[in-house]
Every structure is written in C-alpha cells, then in structure tokens.
CSV table of C-alpha atoms and ligand atoms in Angstrom, one decimal:
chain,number,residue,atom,x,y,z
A,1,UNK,CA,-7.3,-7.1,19.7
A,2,UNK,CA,-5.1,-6.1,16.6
A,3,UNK,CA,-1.6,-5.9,16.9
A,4,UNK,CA,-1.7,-1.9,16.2
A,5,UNK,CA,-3.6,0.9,16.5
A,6,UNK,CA,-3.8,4.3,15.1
A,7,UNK,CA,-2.9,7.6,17.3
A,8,UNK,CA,-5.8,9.5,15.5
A,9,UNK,CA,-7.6,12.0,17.4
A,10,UNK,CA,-11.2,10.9,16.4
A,11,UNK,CA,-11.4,8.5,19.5
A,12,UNK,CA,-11.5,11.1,22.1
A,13,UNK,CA,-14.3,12.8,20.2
A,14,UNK,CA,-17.9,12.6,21.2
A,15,UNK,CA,-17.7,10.8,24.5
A,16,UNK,CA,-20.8,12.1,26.0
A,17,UNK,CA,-24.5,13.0,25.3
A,18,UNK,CA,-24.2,16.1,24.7
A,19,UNK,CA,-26.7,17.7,22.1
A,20,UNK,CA,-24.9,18.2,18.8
A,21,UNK,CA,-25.0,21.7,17.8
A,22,UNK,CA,-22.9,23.8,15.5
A,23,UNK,CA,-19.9,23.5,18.1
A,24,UNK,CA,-19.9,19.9,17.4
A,25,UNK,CA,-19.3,20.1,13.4
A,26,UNK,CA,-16.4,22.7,14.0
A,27,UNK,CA,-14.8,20.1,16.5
A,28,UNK,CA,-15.0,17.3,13.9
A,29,UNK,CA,-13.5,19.2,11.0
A,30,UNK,CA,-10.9,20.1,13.2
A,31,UNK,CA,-10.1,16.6,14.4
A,32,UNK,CA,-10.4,15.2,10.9
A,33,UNK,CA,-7.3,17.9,9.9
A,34,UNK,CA,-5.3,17.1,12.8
A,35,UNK,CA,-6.5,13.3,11.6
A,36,UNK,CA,-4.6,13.5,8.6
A,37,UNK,CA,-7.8,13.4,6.2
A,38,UNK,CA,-7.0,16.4,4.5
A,39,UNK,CA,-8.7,19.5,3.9
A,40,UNK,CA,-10.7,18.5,0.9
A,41,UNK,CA,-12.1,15.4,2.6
A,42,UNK,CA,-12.5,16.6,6.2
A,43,UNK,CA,-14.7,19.2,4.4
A,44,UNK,CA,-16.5,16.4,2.6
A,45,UNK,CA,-16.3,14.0,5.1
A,46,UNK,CA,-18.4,16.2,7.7
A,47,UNK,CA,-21.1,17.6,4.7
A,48,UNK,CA,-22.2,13.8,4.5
A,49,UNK,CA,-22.5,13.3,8.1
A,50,UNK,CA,-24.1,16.1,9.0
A,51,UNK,CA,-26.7,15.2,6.5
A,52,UNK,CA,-26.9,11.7,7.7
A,53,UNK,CA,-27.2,13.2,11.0
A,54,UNK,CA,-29.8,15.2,10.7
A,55,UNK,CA,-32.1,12.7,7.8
A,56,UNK,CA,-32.0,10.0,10.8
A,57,UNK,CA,-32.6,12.8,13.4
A,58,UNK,CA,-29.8,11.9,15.7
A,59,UNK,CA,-29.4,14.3,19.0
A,60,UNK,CA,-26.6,13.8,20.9
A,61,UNK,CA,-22.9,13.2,20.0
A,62,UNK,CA,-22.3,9.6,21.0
A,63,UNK,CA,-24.7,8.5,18.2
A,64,UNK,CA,-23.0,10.4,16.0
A,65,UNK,CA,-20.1,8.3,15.9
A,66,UNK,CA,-21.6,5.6,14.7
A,67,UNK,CA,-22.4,7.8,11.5
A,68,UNK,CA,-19.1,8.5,11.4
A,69,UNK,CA,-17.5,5.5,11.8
A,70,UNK,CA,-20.0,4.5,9.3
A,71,UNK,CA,-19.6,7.1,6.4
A,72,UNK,CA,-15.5,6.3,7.2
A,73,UNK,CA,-16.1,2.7,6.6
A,74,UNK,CA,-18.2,3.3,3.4
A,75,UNK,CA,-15.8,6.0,1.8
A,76,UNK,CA,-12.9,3.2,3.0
A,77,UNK,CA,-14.9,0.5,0.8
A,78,UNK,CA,-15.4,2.2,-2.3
A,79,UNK,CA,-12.3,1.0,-3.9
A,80,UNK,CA,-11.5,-3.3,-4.0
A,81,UNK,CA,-8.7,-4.1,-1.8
A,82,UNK,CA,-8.0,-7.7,-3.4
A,83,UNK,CA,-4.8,-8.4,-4.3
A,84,UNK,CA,-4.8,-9.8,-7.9
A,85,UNK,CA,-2.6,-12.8,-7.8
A,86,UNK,CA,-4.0,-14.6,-10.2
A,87,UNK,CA,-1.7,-16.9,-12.4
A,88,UNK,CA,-2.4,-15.5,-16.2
A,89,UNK,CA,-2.2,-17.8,-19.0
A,90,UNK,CA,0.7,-18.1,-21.2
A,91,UNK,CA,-2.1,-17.4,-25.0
A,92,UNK,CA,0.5,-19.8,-27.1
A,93,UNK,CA,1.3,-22.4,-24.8
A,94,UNK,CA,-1.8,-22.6,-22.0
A,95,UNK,CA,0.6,-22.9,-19.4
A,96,UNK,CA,0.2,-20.8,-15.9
A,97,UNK,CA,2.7,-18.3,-15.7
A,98,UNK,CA,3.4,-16.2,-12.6
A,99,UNK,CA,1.8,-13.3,-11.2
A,100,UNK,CA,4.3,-10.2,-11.2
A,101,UNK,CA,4.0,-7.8,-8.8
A,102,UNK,CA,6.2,-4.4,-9.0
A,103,UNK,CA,6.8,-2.9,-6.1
A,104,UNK,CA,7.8,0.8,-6.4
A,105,UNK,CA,8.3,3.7,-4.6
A,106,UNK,CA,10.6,6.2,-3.0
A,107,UNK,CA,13.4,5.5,-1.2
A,108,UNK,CA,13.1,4.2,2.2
A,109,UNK,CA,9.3,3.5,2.3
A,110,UNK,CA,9.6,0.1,3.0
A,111,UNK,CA,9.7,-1.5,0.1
A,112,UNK,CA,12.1,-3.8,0.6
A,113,UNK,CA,10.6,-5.0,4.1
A,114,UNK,CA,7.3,-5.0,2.3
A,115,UNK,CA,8.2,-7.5,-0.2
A,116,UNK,CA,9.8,-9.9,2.9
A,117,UNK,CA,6.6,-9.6,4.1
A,118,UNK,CA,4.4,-10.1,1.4
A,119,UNK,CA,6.8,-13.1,0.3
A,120,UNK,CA,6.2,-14.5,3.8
A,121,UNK,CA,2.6,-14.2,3.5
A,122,UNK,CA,2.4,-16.3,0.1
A,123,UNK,CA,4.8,-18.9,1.0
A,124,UNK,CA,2.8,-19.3,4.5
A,125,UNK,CA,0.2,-20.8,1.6
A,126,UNK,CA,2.2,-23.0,0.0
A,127,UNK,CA,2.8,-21.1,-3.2
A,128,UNK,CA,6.7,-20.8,-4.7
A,129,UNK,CA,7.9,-17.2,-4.9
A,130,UNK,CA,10.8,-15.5,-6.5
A,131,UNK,CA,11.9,-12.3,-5.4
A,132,UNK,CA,14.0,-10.2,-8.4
A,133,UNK,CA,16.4,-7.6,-6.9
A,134,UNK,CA,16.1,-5.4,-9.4
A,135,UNK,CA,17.3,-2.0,-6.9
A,136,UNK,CA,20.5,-2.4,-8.0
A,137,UNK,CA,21.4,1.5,-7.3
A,138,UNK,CA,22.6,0.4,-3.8
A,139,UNK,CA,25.2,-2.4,-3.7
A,140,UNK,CA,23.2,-3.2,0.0
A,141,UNK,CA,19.6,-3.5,-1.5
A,142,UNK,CA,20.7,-6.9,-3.0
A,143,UNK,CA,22.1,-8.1,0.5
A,144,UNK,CA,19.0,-6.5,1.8
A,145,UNK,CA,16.0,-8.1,0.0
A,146,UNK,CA,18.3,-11.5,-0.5
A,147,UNK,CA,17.8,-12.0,3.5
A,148,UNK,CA,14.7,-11.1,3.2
A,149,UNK,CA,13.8,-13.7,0.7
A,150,UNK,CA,15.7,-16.1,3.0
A,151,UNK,CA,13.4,-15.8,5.9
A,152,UNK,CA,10.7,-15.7,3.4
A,153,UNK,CA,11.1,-19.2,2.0
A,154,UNK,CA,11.9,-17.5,-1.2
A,155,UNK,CA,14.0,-17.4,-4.2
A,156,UNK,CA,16.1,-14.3,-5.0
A,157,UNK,CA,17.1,-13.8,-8.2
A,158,UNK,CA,20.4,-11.2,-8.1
A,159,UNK,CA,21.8,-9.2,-10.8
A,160,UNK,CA,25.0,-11.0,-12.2
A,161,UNK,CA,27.4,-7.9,-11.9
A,162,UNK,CA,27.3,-4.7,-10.4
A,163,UNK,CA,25.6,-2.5,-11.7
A,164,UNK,CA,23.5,-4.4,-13.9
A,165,UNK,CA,20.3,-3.3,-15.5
A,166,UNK,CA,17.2,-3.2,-13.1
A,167,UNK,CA,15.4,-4.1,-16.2
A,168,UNK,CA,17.8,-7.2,-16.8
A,169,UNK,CA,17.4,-8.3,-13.7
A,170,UNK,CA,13.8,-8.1,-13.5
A,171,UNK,CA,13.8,-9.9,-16.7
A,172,UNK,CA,15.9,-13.1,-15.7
A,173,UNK,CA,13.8,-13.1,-12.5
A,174,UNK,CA,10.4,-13.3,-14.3
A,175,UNK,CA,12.6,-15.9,-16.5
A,176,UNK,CA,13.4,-17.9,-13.4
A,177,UNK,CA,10.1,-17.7,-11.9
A,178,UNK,CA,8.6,-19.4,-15.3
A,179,UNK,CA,11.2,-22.0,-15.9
A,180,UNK,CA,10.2,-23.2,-11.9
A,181,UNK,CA,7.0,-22.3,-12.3
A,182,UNK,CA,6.6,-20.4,-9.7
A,183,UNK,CA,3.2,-18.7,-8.5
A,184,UNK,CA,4.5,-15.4,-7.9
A,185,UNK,CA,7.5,-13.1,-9.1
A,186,UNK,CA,8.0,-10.0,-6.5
A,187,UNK,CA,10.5,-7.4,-8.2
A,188,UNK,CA,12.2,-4.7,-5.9
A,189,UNK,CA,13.0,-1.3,-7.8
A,190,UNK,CA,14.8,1.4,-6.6
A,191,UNK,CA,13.1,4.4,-5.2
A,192,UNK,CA,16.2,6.8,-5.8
A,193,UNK,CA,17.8,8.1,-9.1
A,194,UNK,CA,20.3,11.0,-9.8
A,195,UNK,CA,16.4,12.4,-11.2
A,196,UNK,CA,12.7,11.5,-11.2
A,197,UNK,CA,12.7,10.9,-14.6
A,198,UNK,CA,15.5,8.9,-15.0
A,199,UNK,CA,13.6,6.8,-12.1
A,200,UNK,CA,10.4,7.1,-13.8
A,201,UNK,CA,12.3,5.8,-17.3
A,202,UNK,CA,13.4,3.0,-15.5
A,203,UNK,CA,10.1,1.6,-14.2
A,204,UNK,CA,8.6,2.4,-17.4
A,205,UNK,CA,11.8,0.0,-19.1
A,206,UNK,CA,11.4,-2.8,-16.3
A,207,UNK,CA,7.2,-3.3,-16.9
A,208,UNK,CA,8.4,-3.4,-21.0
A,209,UNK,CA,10.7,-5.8,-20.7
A,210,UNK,CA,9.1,-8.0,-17.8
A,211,UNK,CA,6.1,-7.3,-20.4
A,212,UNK,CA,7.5,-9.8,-22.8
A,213,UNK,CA,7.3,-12.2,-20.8
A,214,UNK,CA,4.1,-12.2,-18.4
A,215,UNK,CA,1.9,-10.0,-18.4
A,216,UNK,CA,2.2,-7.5,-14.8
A,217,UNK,CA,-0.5,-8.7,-11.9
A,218,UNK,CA,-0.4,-5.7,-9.9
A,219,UNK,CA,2.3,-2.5,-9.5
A,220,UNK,CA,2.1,-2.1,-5.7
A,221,UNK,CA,3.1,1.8,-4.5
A,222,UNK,CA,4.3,2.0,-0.8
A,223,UNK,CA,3.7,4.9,1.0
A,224,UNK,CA,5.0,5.5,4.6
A,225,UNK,CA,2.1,6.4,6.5
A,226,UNK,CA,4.1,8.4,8.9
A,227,UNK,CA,4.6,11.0,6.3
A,228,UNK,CA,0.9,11.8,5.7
A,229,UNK,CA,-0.1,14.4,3.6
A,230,UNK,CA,3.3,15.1,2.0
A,231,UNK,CA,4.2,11.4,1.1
A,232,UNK,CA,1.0,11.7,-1.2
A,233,UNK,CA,2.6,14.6,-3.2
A,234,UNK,CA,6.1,12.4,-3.6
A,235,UNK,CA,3.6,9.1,-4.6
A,236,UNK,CA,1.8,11.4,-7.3
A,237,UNK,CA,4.5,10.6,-10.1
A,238,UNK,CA,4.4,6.9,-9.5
A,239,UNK,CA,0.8,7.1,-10.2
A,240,UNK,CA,1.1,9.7,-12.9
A,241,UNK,CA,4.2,7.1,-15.1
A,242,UNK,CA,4.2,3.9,-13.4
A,243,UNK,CA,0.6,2.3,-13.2
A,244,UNK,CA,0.0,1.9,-9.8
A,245,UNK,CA,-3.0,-0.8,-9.2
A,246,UNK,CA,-3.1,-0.5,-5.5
A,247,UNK,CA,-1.5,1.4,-2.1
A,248,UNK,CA,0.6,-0.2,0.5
A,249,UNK,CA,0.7,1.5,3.3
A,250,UNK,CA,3.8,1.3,5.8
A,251,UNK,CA,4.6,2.1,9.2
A,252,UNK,CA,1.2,2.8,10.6
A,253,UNK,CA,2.3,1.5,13.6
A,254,UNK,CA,4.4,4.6,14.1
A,255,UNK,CA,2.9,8.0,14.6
A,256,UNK,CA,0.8,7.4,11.6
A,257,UNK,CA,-2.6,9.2,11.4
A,258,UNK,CA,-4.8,7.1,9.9
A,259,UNK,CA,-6.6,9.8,8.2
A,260,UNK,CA,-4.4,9.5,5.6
A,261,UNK,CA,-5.6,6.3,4.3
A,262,UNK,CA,-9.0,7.8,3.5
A,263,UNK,CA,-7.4,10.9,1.4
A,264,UNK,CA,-5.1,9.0,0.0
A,265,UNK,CA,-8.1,6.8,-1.9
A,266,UNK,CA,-10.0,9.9,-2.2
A,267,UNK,CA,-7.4,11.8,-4.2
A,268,UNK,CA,-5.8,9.0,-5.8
A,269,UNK,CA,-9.1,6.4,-6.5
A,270,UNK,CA,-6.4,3.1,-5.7
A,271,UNK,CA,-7.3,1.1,-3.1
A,272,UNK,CA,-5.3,0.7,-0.2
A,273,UNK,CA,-4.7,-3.1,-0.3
A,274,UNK,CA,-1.8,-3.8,2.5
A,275,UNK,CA,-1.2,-2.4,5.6
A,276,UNK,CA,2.3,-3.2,7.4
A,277,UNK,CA,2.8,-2.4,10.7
A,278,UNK,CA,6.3,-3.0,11.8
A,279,UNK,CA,9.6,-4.3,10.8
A,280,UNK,CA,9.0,-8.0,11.9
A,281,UNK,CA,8.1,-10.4,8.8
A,282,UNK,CA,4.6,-11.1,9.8
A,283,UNK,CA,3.8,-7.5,10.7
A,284,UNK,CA,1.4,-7.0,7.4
A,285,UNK,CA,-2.1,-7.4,6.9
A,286,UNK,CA,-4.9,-7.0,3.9
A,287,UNK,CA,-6.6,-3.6,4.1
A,288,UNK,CA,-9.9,-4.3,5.5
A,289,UNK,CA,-12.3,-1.1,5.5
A,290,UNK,CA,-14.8,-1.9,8.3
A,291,UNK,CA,-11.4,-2.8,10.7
A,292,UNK,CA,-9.8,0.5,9.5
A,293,UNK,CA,-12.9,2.1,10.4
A,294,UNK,CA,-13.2,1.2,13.8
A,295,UNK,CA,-10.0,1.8,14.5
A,296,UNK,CA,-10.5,5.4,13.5
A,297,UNK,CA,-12.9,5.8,15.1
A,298,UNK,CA,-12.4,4.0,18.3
B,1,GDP,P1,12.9,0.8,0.9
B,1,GDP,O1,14.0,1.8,0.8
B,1,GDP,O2,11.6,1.4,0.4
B,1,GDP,O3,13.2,-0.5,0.4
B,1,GDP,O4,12.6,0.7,2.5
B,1,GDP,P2,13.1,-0.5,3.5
B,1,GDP,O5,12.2,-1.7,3.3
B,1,GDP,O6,14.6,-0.7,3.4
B,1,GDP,O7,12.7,0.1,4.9
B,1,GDP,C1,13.2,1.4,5.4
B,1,GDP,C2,13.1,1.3,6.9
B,1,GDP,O8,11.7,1.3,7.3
B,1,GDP,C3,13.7,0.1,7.6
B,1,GDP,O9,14.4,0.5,8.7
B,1,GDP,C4,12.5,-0.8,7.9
B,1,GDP,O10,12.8,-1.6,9.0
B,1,GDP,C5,11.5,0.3,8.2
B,1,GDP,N1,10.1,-0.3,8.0
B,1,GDP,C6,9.6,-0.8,6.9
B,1,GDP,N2,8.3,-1.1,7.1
B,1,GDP,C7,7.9,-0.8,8.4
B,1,GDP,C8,6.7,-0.8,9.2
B,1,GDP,O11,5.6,-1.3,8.7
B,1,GDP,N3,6.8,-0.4,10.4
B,1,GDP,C9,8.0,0.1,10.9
B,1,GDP,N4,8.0,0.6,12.2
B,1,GDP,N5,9.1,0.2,10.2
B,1,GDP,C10,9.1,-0.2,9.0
B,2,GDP,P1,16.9,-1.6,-24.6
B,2,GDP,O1,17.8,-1.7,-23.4
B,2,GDP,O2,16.4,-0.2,-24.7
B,2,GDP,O3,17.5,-2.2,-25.8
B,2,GDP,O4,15.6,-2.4,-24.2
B,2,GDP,P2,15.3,-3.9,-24.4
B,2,GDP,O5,13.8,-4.1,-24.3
B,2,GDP,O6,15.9,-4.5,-25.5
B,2,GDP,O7,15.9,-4.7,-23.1
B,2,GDP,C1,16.0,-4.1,-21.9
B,2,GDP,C2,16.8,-5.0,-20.9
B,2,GDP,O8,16.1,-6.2,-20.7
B,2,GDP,C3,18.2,-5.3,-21.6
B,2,GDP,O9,19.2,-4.7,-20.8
B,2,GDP,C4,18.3,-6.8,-21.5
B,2,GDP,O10,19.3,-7.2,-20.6
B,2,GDP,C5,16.9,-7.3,-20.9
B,2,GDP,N1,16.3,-8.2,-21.9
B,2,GDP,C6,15.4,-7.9,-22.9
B,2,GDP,N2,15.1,-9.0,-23.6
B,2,GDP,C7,15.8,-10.0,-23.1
B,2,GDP,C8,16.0,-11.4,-23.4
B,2,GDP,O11,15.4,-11.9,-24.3
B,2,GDP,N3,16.8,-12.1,-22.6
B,2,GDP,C9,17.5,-11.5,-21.5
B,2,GDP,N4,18.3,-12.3,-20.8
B,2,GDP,N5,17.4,-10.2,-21.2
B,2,GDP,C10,16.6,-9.5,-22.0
B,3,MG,MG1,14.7,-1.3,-0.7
C-alpha cells in the first residue's frame, strides 16, 4: 500500500454495471471539476474517453474506468519525470562538477522541507550533497534548511552575514560543492520579496552567477498541491522568468485533489517529477504516472 492517497472523487464513480448513457458523461465531467482537473481538461479528458468508449464498444460503467484510469495514466506520461542529476563536465578541465538544482517557489510551499528531503534521498545513495541557503530574506530560513541538511547527511553552506546576497551565497555554495566535489549542490531561494519582480530579478541573478560556475541541472518549482487550481496561477511567473525544468508537488497528503497533477502538466507541459507527502524526511517519492493513475482512480 502507499503511504498516501488522494481524497479525489473519481473512486466512488462507476461502481456498478450500470449501462453508460448520457447521465454517465455529465457525472464524470462533474467529478473531474470537483477533482481538481480543471475545466479545460475535464472537458478534454472526457472527449477522449468517450471516444475510447464507444471505438472499443464498452457498455456498462465499471469498464469504463479502466479507460479512464487508462487515458489518466497516458496523459500523466506524456511528459519525462527523471530527475536530471547528472554530473556535467567541467569543458577546460574534464573534471565532474556538480549537478545544481534550484529550487524555487512561493513562500511556504515547501521548499525548504523539499530540499531535506530530496537531500535525504541522494545521500541514502551514497552521493555528497551541499545544500546553499541562499533564502536569506528570513533570518530563520538559514536555521531552517541548516537542520534540515543535518538530518540529511548534508553540507550547508550559510551566507557569511546577514543579509548577504542570495546570489553570493549560491555562488560560494556551488564553490564549495566543487572544491569537495560533491555530486550535488541544492540551493534554497526565497519565495517572498517586497515585489514579484524584484523576486523574479533575483532568481534570474542567482542562475547567472551560479552559471559561471556549473552549468544548472534542473530548476525544481514547488507547488502545494492543497492549493489546486490557484497555486498554478501564482507558479505561472516562475515558469514565465525562472526556467522551470520540472514540478514538485507538496502536501498531497493533505486535502489535495489529485486532479491537479494532470492540469498542471496539461497547461504547463513540465513534468511533475517529485511528489512529497508529509513533513517527515522520507515522506517524498518520484512521480510515477501509472501509480498516480490508480490512485485516481481507485
Ligand atoms: P518554504 O517556505 O517553501 O520553504 O516551505 P517550508 O519547507 O518551510 O514548508 C512550509 C510548511 O509546509 C511547513 O510547516 C512544512 O512542514 C509543511 N510541509 C512541507 N511539505 C509538506 C508535505 O509534503 N506534507 C505536509 N503535510 N506538510 C508539508
Ligand atoms: P552584480 O552583483 O550585478 O555585479 O553581479 P555579479 O554577476 O558580478 O555577481 C553577483 C553576486 O555573485 C555578487 O554579489 C558576488 O558576491 C557573487 N559573485 C560573482 N562572482 C563571484 C566570484 O568570482 N567570487 C565570489 N565569491 N562571488 C562572486
Ligand atoms: Mg524555505
């Protein structure tokens, strides 16, 4: 059994034989809205399984789950949810420098917990990783992440004085993860300025200057699933300024619909590679589409 499971109204659908008839397509596009999908892909989502439905000649309604669950695990595929932690090559010296990963998004996500997490999960695999505290907005982020990277088995890199640059910060981390060669630099950001674009500056600054030295693996957005639809109108200037290569996606274990997962790929086209699923430090889990689907679906 997995250790959560989504409150999505899809599982009490379709219990019985009962014939499908028009009733039954008005019932799912409803569900799917209450589900968190979104108008836009409810719409879609029942177009191609009513067409599936009726090209394989299906009758009654318990069938027709497993086209849904099946079009849900397709649509929840389309995008690769492999984390790219590859060590690049340093192109003057050959020598393997560390995968940076960003991790970015608004404030109180989960980013921080994310990154214990995700640090947990790398040094479980005997790989060194440095964690740069690079939120350094909040005096308490850089305790925050710092005990994080304790439990972890990891590194922190801490801004010098108060107040430093993010983009400083993020810089002598990537330093630091080099000079002990280490296989993977994690750098926490802030997810609240006085504005957006001050916030959005600052990102833009921190992938330039960590830029000069190592190239950036993967810029992970973290969305809390709880907040559904509207978190993906708050995620939509981290994707528009910030170069987002793939979701995380926080607190389903709350009263997350898991709808949101498949709009959220829909509109955005990144891949959902992380789920996490409570505050303990091996509550997180790579995105798997087929699992997701099931769980949807019941
Ligand atoms: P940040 O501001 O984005 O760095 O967010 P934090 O990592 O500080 O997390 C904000 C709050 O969300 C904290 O209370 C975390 O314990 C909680 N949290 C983070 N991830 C999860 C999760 O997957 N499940 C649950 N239930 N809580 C989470
Ligand atoms: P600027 O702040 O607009 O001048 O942008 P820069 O690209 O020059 O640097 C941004 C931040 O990154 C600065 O605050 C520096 O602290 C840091 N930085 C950039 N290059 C270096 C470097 O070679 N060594 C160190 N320690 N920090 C650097
Ligand atoms: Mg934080």
């Amino acid at each position: 059994m997995s250790k959560w499971s989504l409150r999505g109204s899809l599982r009490n659908l379709f219990q019985g034989t009962r014939p499908i008839d028009e009733s039954s397509w008005e019932g799912l596009e409803d569900s799917l809205i209450l589900g968190d999908f979104g108008a836009e892909a409810s719409e879609s989502i029942v177009e191609a399984v009513r067409s599936n439905v009726e090209r394989l000649a299906i009758a009654d309604e318990r069938e027709l789950r497993n086209v849904l669950r099946d079009e849900l695990a397709e649509r929840l595929s389309a995008n690769d949810p492999t984390l790219r932690l590859t060590r690049p090559q340093d192109a003057a010296t050959g020598r393997l420098l560390p995968a940076v990963v960003l991790v970015v998004g608004v404030n109180g996500v989960g980013k921080t917990t994310t990154i214990g997490k995700l640090a947990r999960f790398i040094t479980r695999a005997d790989r060194r990783v440095v964690i740069g505290a690079a939120d350094t907005f909040r005096a308490a982020a850089v305790e925050q992440v710092a005990t994080w990277g304790q439990r972890a088995g990891a590194e922190v890199v801490r801004p010098q004085q108060q107040g430093q640059d993010p983009a400083s910060v993020a810089y002598q981390a990537v330093q630091h993860g080099i000079d002990v060669d280490a296989d993977v630099v994690i750098i926490d950001t802030a997810g609240r300025l006085q504005t957006k674009a001050g916030l959005m500056d600052e990102l833009t600054k921190i992938r330039r200057v960590v830029e000069k030295l190592a190239p950036i693996a993967e810029v992970l957005l973290v969305l809390d699933a709880t907040t559904g639809q509207n978190g993906l109108s708050q995620a939509q200037a981290f994707i528009d300024h910030a170069g987002v290569t793939g979701i995380v996606l926080s607190k389903i274990d709350g009263s997350a619909k898991g709808g949101f997962v498949v709009g959220v790929q829909q509109a955005t086209g990144i891949s959902v590679k992380l789920i996490g699923f409570g505050e303990g430090i091996d509550d997180i889990a790579a995105f798997n589409a087929n699992t997701f689907a099931a769980e949807l679906v019941g």
